[in-house]
Coordinates of C-alpha atoms in Angstrom, one line a residue:
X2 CA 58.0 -200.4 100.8
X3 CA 61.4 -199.5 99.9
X4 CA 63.4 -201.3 102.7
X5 CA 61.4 -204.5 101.5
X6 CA 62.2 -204.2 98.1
X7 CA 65.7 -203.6 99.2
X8 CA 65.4 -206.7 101.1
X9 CA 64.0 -208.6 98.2
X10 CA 66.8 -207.4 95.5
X11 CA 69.4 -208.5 98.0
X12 CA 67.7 -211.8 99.0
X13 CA 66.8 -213.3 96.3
X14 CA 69.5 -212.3 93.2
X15 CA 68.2 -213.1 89.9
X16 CA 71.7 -214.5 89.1
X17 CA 69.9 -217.8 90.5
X18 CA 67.6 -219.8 88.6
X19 CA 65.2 -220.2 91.2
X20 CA 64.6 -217.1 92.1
X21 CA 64.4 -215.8 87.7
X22 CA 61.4 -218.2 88.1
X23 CA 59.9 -217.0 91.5
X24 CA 59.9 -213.7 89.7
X25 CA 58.3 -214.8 86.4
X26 CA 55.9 -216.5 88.1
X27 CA 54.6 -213.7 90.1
X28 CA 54.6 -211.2 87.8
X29 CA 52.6 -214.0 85.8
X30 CA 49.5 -213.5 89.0
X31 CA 49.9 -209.9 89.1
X32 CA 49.8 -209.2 85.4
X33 CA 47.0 -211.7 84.9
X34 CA 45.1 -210.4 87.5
X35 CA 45.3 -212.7 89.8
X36 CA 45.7 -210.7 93.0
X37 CA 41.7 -210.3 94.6
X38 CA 43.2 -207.9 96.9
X39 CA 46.1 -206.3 98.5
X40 CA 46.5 -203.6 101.0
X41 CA 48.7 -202.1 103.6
X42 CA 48.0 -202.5 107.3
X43 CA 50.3 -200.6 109.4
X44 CA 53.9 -203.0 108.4
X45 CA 52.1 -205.4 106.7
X46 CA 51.1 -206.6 103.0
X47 CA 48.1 -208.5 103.4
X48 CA 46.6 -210.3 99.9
X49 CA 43.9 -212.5 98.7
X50 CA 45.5 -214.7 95.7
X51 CA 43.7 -216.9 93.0
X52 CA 45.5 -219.9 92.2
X53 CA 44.8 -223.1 92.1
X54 CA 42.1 -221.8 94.8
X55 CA 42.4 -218.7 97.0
X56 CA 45.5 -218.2 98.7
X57 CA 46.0 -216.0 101.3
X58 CA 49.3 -213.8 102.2
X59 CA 50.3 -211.4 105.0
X60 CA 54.2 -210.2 104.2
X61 CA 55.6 -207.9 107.1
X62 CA 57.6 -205.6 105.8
X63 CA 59.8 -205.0 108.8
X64 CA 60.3 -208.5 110.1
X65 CA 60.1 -210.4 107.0
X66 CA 60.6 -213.7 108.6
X67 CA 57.2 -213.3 110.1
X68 CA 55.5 -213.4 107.0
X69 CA 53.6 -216.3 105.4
X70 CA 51.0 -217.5 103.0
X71 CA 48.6 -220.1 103.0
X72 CA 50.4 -222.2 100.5
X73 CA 52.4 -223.5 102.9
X74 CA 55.8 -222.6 101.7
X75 CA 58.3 -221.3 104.1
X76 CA 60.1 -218.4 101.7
X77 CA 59.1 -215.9 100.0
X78 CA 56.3 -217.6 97.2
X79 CA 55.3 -216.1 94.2
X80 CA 51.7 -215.3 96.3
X81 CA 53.2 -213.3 98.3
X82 CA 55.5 -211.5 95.5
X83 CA 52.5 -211.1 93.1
X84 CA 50.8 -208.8 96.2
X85 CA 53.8 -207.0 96.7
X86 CA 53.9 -205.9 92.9
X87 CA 50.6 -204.7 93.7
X88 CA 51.0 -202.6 96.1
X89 CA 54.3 -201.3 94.3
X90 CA 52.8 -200.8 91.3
X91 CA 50.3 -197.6 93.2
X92 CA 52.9 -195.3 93.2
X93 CA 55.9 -196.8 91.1
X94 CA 56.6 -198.8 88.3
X95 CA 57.1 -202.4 88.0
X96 CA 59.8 -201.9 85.5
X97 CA 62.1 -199.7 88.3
X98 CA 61.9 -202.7 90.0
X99 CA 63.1 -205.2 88.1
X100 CA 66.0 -203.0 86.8
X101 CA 67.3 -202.2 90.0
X102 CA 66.6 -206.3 90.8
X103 CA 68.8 -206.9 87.9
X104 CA 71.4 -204.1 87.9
X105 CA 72.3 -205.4 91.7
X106 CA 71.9 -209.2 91.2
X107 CA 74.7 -208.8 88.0
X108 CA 77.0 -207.1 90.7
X109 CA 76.7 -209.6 93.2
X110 CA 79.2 -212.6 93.0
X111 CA 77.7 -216.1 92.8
X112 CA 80.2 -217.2 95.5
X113 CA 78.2 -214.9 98.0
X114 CA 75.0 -216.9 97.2
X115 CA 74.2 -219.3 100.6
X116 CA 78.3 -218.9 101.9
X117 CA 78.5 -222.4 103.3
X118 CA 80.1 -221.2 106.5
X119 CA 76.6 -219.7 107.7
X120 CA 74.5 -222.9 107.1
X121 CA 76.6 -225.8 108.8
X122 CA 78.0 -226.6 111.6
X123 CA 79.6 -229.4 113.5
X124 CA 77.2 -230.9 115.4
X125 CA 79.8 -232.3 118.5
X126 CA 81.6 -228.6 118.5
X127 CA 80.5 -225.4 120.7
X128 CA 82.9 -223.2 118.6
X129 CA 81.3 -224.2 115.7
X130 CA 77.9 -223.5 117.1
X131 CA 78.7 -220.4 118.5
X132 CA 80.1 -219.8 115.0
X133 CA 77.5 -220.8 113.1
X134 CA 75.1 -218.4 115.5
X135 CA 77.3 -215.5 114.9
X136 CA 76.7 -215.9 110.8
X137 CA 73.0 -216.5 110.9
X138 CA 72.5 -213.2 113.5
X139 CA 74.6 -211.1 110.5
X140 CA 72.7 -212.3 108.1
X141 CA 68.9 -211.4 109.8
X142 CA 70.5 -208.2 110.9
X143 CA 71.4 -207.4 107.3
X144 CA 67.6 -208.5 106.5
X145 CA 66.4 -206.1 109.4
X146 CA 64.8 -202.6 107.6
X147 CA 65.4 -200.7 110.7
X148 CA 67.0 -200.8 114.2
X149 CA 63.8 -200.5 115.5
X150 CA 62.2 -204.0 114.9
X151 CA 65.6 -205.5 115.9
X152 CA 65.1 -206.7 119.5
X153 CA 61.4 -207.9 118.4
X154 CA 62.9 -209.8 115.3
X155 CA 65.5 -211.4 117.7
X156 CA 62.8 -213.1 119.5
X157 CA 59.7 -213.9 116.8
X158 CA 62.2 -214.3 113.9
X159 CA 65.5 -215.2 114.3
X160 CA 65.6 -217.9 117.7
X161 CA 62.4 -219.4 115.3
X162 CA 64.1 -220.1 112.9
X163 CA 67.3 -221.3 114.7
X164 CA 65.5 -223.5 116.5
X165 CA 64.2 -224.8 113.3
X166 CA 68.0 -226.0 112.8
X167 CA 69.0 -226.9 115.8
X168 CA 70.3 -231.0 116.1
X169 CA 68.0 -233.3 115.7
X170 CA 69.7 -236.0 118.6
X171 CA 67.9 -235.6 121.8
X172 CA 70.7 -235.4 124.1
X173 CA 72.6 -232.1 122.5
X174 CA 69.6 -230.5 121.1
X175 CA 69.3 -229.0 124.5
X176 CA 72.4 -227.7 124.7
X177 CA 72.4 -226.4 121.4
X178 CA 69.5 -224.3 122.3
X179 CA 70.5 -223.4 125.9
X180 CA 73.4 -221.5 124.2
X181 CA 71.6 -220.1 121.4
X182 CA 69.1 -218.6 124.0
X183 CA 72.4 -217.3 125.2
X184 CA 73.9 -215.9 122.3
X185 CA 70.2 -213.8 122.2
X186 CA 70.6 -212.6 125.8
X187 CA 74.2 -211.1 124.9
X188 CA 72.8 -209.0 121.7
X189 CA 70.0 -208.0 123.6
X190 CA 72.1 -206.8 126.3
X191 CA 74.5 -204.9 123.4
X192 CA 71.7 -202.8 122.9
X193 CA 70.7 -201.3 126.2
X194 CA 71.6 -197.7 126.7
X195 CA 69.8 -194.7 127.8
X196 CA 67.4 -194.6 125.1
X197 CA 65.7 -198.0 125.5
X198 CA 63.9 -198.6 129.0
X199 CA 65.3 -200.9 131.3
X200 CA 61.9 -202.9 132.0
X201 CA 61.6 -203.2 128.5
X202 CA 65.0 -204.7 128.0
X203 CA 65.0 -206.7 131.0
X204 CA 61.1 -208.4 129.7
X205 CA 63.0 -209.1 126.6
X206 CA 65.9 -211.0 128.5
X207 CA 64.1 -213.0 130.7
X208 CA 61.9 -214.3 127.6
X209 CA 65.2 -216.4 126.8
X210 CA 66.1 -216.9 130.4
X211 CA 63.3 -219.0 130.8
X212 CA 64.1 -220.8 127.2
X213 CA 67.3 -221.9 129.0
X214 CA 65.8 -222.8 132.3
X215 CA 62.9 -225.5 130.0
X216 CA 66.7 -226.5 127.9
X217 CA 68.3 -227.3 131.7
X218 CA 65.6 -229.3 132.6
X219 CA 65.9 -231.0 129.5
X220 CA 69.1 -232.0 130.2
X221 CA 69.0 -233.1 133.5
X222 CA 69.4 -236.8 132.2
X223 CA 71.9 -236.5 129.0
X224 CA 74.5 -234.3 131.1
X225 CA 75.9 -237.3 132.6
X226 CA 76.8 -238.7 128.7
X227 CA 80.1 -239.0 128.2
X228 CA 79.9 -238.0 124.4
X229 CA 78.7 -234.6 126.3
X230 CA 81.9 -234.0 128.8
X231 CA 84.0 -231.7 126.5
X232 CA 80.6 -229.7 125.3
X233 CA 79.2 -229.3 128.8
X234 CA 82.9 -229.1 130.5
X235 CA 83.8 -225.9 127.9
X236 CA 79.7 -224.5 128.6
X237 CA 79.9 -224.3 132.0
X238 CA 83.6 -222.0 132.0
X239 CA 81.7 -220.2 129.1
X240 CA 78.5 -219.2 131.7
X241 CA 81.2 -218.5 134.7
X242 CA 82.8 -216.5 132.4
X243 CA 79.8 -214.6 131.2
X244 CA 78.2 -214.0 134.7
X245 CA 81.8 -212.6 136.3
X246 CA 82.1 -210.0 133.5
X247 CA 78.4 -209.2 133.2
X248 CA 77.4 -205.8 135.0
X249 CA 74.8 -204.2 136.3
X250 CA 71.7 -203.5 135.8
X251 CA 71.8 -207.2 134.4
X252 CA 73.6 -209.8 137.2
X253 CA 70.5 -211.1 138.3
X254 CA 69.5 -212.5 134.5
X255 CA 73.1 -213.9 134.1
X256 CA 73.0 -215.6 137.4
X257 CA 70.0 -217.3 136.7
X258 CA 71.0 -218.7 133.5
X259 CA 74.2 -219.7 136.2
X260 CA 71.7 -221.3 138.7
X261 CA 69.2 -223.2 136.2
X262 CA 72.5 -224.9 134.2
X263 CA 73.9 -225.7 137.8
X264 CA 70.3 -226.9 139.2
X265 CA 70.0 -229.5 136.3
X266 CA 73.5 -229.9 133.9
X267 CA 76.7 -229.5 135.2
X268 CA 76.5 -230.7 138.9
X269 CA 75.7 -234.3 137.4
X270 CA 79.4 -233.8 136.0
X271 CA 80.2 -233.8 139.6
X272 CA 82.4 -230.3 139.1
X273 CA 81.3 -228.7 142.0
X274 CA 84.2 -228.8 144.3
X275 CA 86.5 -227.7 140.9
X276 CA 84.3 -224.8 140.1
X277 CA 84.0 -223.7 144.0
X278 CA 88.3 -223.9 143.8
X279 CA 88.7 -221.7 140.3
X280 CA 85.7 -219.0 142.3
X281 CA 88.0 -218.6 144.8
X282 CA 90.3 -216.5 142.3
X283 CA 87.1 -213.7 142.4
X284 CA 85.9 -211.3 144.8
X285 CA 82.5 -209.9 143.4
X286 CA 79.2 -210.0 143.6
X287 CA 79.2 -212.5 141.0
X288 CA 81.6 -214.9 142.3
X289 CA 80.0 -214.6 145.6
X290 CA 76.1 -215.3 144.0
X291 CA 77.6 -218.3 142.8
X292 CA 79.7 -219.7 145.7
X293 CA 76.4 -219.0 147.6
X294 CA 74.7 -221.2 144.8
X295 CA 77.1 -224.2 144.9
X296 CA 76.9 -224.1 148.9
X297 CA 73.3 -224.3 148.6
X298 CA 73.4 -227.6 146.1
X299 CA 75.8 -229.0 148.5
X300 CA 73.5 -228.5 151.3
X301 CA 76.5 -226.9 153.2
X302 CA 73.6 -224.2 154.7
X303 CA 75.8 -222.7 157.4
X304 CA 78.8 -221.3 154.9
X305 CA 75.8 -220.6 152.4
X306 CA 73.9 -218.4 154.9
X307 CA 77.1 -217.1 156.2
X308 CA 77.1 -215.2 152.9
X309 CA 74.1 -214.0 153.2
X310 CA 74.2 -212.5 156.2
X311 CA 77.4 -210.8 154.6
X312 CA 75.7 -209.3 152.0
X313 CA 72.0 -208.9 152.6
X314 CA 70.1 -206.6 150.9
X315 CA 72.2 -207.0 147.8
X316 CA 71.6 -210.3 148.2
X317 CA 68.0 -209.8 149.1
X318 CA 66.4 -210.8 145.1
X319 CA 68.1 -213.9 144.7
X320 CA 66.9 -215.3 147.5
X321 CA 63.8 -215.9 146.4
X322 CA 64.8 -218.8 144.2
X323 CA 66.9 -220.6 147.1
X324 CA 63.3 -220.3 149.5
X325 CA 61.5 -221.9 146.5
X326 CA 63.8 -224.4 145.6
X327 CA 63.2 -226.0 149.4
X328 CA 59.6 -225.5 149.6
X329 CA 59.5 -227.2 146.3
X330 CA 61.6 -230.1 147.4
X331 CA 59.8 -230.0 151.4
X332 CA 63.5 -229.8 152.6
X333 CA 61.6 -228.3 155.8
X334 CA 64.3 -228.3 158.0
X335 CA 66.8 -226.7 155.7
X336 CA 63.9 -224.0 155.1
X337 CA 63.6 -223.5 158.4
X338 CA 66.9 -222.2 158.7
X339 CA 67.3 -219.9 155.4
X340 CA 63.8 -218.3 156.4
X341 CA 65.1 -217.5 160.1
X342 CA 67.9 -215.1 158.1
X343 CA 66.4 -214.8 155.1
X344 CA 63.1 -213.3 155.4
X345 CA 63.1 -210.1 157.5
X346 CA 65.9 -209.1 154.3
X347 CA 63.2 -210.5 151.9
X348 CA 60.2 -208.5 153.6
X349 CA 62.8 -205.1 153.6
X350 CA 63.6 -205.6 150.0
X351 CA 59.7 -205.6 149.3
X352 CA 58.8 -202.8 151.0
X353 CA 61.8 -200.7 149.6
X354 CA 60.7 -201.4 145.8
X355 CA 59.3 -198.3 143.6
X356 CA 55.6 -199.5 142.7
X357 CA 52.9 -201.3 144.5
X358 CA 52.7 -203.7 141.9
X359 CA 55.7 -204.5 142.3
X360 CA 56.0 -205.0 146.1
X361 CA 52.4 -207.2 145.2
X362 CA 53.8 -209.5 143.0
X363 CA 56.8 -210.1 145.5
X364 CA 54.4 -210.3 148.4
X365 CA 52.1 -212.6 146.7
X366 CA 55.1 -215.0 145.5
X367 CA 56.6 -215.0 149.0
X368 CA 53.3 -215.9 150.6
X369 CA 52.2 -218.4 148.4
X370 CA 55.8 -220.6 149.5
X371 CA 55.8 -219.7 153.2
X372 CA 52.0 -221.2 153.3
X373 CA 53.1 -224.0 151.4
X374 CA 55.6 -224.7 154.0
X375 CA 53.6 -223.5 157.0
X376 CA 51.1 -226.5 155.4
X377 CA 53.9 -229.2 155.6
X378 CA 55.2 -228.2 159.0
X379 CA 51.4 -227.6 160.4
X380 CA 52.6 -224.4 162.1
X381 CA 52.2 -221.2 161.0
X382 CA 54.3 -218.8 162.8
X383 CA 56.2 -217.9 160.4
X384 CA 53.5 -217.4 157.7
X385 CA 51.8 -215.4 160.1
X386 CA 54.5 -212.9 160.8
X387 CA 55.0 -212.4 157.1
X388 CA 51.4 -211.7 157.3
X389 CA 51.8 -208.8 159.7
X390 CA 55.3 -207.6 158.5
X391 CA 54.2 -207.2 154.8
X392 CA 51.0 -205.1 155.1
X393 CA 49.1 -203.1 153.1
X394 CA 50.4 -205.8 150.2
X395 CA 49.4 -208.9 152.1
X396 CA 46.2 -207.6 152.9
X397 CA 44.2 -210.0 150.5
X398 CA 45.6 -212.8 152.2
X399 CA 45.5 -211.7 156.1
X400 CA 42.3 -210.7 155.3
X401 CA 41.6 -214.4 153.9
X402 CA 43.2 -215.9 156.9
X403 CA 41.3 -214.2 159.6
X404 CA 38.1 -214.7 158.2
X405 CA 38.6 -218.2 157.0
X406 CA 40.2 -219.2 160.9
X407 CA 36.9 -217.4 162.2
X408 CA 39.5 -215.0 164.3
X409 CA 37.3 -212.1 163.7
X410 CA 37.9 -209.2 165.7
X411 CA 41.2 -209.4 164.5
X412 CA 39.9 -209.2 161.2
X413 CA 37.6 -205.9 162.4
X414 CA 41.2 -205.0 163.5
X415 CA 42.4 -205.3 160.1
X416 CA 39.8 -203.3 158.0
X417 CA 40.2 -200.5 160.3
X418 CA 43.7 -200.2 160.6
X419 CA 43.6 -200.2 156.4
X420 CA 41.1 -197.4 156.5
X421 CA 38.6 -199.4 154.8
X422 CA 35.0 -198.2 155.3
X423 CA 31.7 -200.0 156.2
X424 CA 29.9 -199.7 153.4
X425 CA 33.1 -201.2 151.4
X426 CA 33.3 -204.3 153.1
X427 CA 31.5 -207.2 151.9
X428 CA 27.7 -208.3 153.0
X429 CA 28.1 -211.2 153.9
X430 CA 31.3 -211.5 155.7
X431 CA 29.4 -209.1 157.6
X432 CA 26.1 -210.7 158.4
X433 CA 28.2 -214.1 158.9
X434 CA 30.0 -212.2 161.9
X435 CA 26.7 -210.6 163.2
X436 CA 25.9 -214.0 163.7
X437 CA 29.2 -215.8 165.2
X438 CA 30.4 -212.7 167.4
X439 CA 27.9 -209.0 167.1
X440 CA 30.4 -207.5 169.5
X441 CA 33.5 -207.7 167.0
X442 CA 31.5 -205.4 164.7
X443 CA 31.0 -202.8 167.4
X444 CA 34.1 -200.8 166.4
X445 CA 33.2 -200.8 162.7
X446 CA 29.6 -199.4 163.5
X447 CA 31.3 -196.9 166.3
X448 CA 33.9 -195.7 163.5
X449 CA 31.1 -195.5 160.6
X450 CA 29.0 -193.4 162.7
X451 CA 31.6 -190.9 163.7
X452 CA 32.5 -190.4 159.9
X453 CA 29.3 -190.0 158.8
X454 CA 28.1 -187.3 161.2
X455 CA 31.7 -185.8 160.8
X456 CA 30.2 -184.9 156.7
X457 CA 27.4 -181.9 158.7
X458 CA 24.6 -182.8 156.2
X459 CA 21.5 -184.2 156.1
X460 CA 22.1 -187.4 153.8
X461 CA 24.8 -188.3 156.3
X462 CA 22.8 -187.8 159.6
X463 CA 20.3 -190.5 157.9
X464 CA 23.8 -193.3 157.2
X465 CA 24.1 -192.2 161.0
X466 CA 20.8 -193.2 162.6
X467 CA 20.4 -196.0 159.8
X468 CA 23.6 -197.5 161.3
X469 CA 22.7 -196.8 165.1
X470 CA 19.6 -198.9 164.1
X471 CA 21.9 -201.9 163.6
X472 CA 24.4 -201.4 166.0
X473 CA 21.4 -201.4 169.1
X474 CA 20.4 -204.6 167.6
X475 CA 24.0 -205.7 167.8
X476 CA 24.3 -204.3 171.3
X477 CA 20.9 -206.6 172.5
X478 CA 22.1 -209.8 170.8
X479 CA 25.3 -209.2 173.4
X480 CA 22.7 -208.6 176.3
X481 CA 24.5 -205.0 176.7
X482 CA 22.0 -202.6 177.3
X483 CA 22.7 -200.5 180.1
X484 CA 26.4 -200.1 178.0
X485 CA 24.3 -198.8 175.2
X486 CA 21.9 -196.2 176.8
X487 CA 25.1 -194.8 178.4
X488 CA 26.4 -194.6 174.7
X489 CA 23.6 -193.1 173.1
X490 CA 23.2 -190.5 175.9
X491 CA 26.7 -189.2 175.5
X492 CA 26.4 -189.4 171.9
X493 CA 22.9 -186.8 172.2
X494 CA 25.4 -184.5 174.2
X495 CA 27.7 -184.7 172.1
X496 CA 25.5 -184.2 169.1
X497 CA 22.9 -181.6 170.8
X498 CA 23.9 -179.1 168.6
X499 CA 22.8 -180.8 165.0
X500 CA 19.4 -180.1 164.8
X501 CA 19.2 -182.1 161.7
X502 CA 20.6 -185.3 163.4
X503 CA 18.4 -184.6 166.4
X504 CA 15.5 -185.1 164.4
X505 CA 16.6 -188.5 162.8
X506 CA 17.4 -189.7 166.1
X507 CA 13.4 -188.8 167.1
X508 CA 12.2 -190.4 163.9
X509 CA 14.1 -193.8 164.6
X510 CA 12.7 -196.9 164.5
X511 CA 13.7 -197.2 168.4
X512 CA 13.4 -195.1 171.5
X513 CA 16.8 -193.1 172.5
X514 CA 15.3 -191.3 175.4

């Protein structure tokens, strides 16, 4: 409670007006008993109110941009003040309160009230914006209780509520946006270091990534404004800039911001060629993502791929957008040639990550585009040797295409290679194959028996001779008798030793002698 009251006495100084009679006016409800009830969840003040009808509050005490009430107002209301007081007023006294609340607003200069500098901005001027950022991220941070809710307030609290004063013209709100979702991708980078977990840092950052990706597309149309050349001419040296200094762990964020504003902004400037000649000046990883990049817009495939032959698995993440990009525009035979270099790094970069669900999200995103193209090109080489080349994690979909294409022995092929089990697979895949093709099964029905009588116990011998049941009606629908007496005989030898099994065989349904 004590780093919202803090917040409070600095927020609202009772050298204003306003906020004398905000104050009154709650301790007005509190005093009158007003306040139907108020409690503390976890962070959170949550109240019922009467006045003028019921009113209800939540105030989060950490995050107090998140707070609201059901009056409608967007600061802090006198609802939501009067069950504060409440909950204050269970283990100190109001009076404390409004001492300190006067003792600091008498020491706080009326000049500091709303400092004009951190409210306006010109609306034509990226130094003014980034400005104008810059003040309004002091001011939340100084309105933060702890370090702790920082990175969340950055994304619930303050982009919200810069959004909510972003320009109103449609052709550089955008913009406006696109480098305020910036501006949060720097400060959240600031605060990586070996006590907050990469994953969570990078979830965080690609939150805003995607902000500017939706702002790119919105500006595919206005870039080519004139009343936008200086602002997009002095953005794009600001993202170069950005993505040459940026290190790792975090290139590949900064190089998507690099690729969506190229994708849809500056290239309808027409600065390709000049931004290809000032890249030439680096030699990193970087510059050489986004020469790659502007090669690849330019369709100039062969000095594109050059480059990626140079630098393959470090180049092996990125390429993922490039592949999508074509499938997405069916630029087929371009595809054809980025996938002939381009995918045996993709499937090596999958199999080499840390976790399976990782290596299953890549394998189902990679999939998913080369059947899109193999679809469009009605060939499906390619798709197929992906297929092969990324199992166990395309196993849901091999599985899928065998079955579906009615190939399947191959599918049999499949389940036993994976080490899947009989009594795992499903029945009616099953009992569909009986039907189309009994002799693909046979190695399924050889394997289960094997395991089964490899377990030495009664319960097991009965799975055995249940399953021998179904595989001599399996071997009669293939007209392959004489093939299974002289399996069943060497199985006896084999077996002549468990008595137990013995016996099922004799109680069986069919003959074995």
């Amino acid at each position: 409670m004590e780093h919202f009251a803090t917040w409070l006495i600095n927020t609202y100084p009772l050298s204003s007006n306003n906020n004398r009679q905000l104050l009154q006016h709650g301790l007005r409800l509190f005093r009158q008993g007003n306040v139907i009830d108020a409690y503390v969840e976890e962070t959170s003040i949550i109240g019922k109110i009467q006045d003028n009808g019921i009113k209800h509050v939540l105030i989060d005490t950490e995050i107090t941009d998140l707070s609201r009430c059901s009056c409608g107002l967007n600061d802090l209301c006198a609802h939501q003040l009067a069950s504060f007081l409440t909950i204050w007023s269970q283990t100190k006294t109001i009076a404390s309160l409004i001492d300190s609340w006067k003792e600091t607003s008498d020491s706080t200069p009326l000049s500091m009230e709303n400092p004009k500098k951190s409210t306006t901005y010109v609306e034509d001027s990226l130094t003014s914006w980034l400005q104008f950022l810059e003040n309004q991220h002091e001011q939340f941070k100084q309105a933060i209780p702890t370090k702790n809710t920082y990175l969340t307030g950055l994304t619930h609290a303050f982009f919200p509520k810069i959004r909510l004063v972003a320009p109103k013209k449609t052709e550089i709100r955008p913009l406006f946006l696109l480098h305020a979702s910036f501006f949060c991708m720097k400060k959240v980078v600031a605060c990586y270091d070996n006590s907050q977990p990469y994953q969570y840092i990078a979830d965080i950052l690609h939150r805003f990534v995607d902000i500017v990706e939706e702002e790119a597309k919105g500006l595919f149309h206005s870039a080519i404004a004139f009343q936008l050349d200086s602002l997009l001419n002095e953005s794009r040296q600001l993202i170069r800039s950005e993505l040459l200094e940026q290190e790792e762990p975090f290139i590949r964020e900064w190089f998507y911001v690099y690729q969506f504003t190229w994708n849809d902004v500056f290239q309808r400037r027409n600065w390709m060629t000049t931004e290809l000649k000032e890249l030439e000046n680096y030699r990193s990883l970087q510059a050489e993502l986004a020469k790659t990049h502007l090669l690849f817009l330019q369709k100039r495939d062969e000095e594109a791929l050059k480059l990626v032959k140079e630098y393959e698995d470090v180049y092996a993440p990125y390429l993922f957008h490039w592949i999508q990009a074509l499938v997405l525009h069916k630029a087929n035979n371009r595809l054809e040639n980025w996938l002939s270099v381009s995918l045996p790094i993709m499937t090596k970069y999958i199999h080499s990550e840390p976790t399976y669900e990782r290596k299953r999200q890549l394998t189902k995103h990679l999939l998913k585009l080369l059947s899109d193209f193999s679809l469009h090109m009605k060939q499906d080489a390619i798709f197929l040797e992906a297929l092969r080349t990324l199992l166990p994690y395309s196993y849901g979909e091999y599985e899928w295409h065998l079955f579906e294409r009615k190939e399947f022995r191959k599918w049999v092929e499949l389940q036993l290679w994976m080490g899947f089990e009989l009594n795992g697979l499903e029945t009616y895949k099953l009992n569909q194959i009986k039907k189309a093709d009994p002799y693909a099964l046979f190695p399924l029905y050889h394997t289960a028996i094997h395991k089964a009588l490899e377990q030495r116990n009664k319960t097991a011998y009965k799975e055995a001779a249940s399953l021998l049941n179904v595989l001599h009606s399996l071997y009669k629908k293939e007209k392959l008798e004489d093939v299974w007496l002289q399996y069943l005989f060497q199985l006896k030898e084999r077996t002549k030793r468990l008595r137990s099994f013995q016996e099922e065989l004799k109680k069986g349904r069919y003959s074995y002698d």
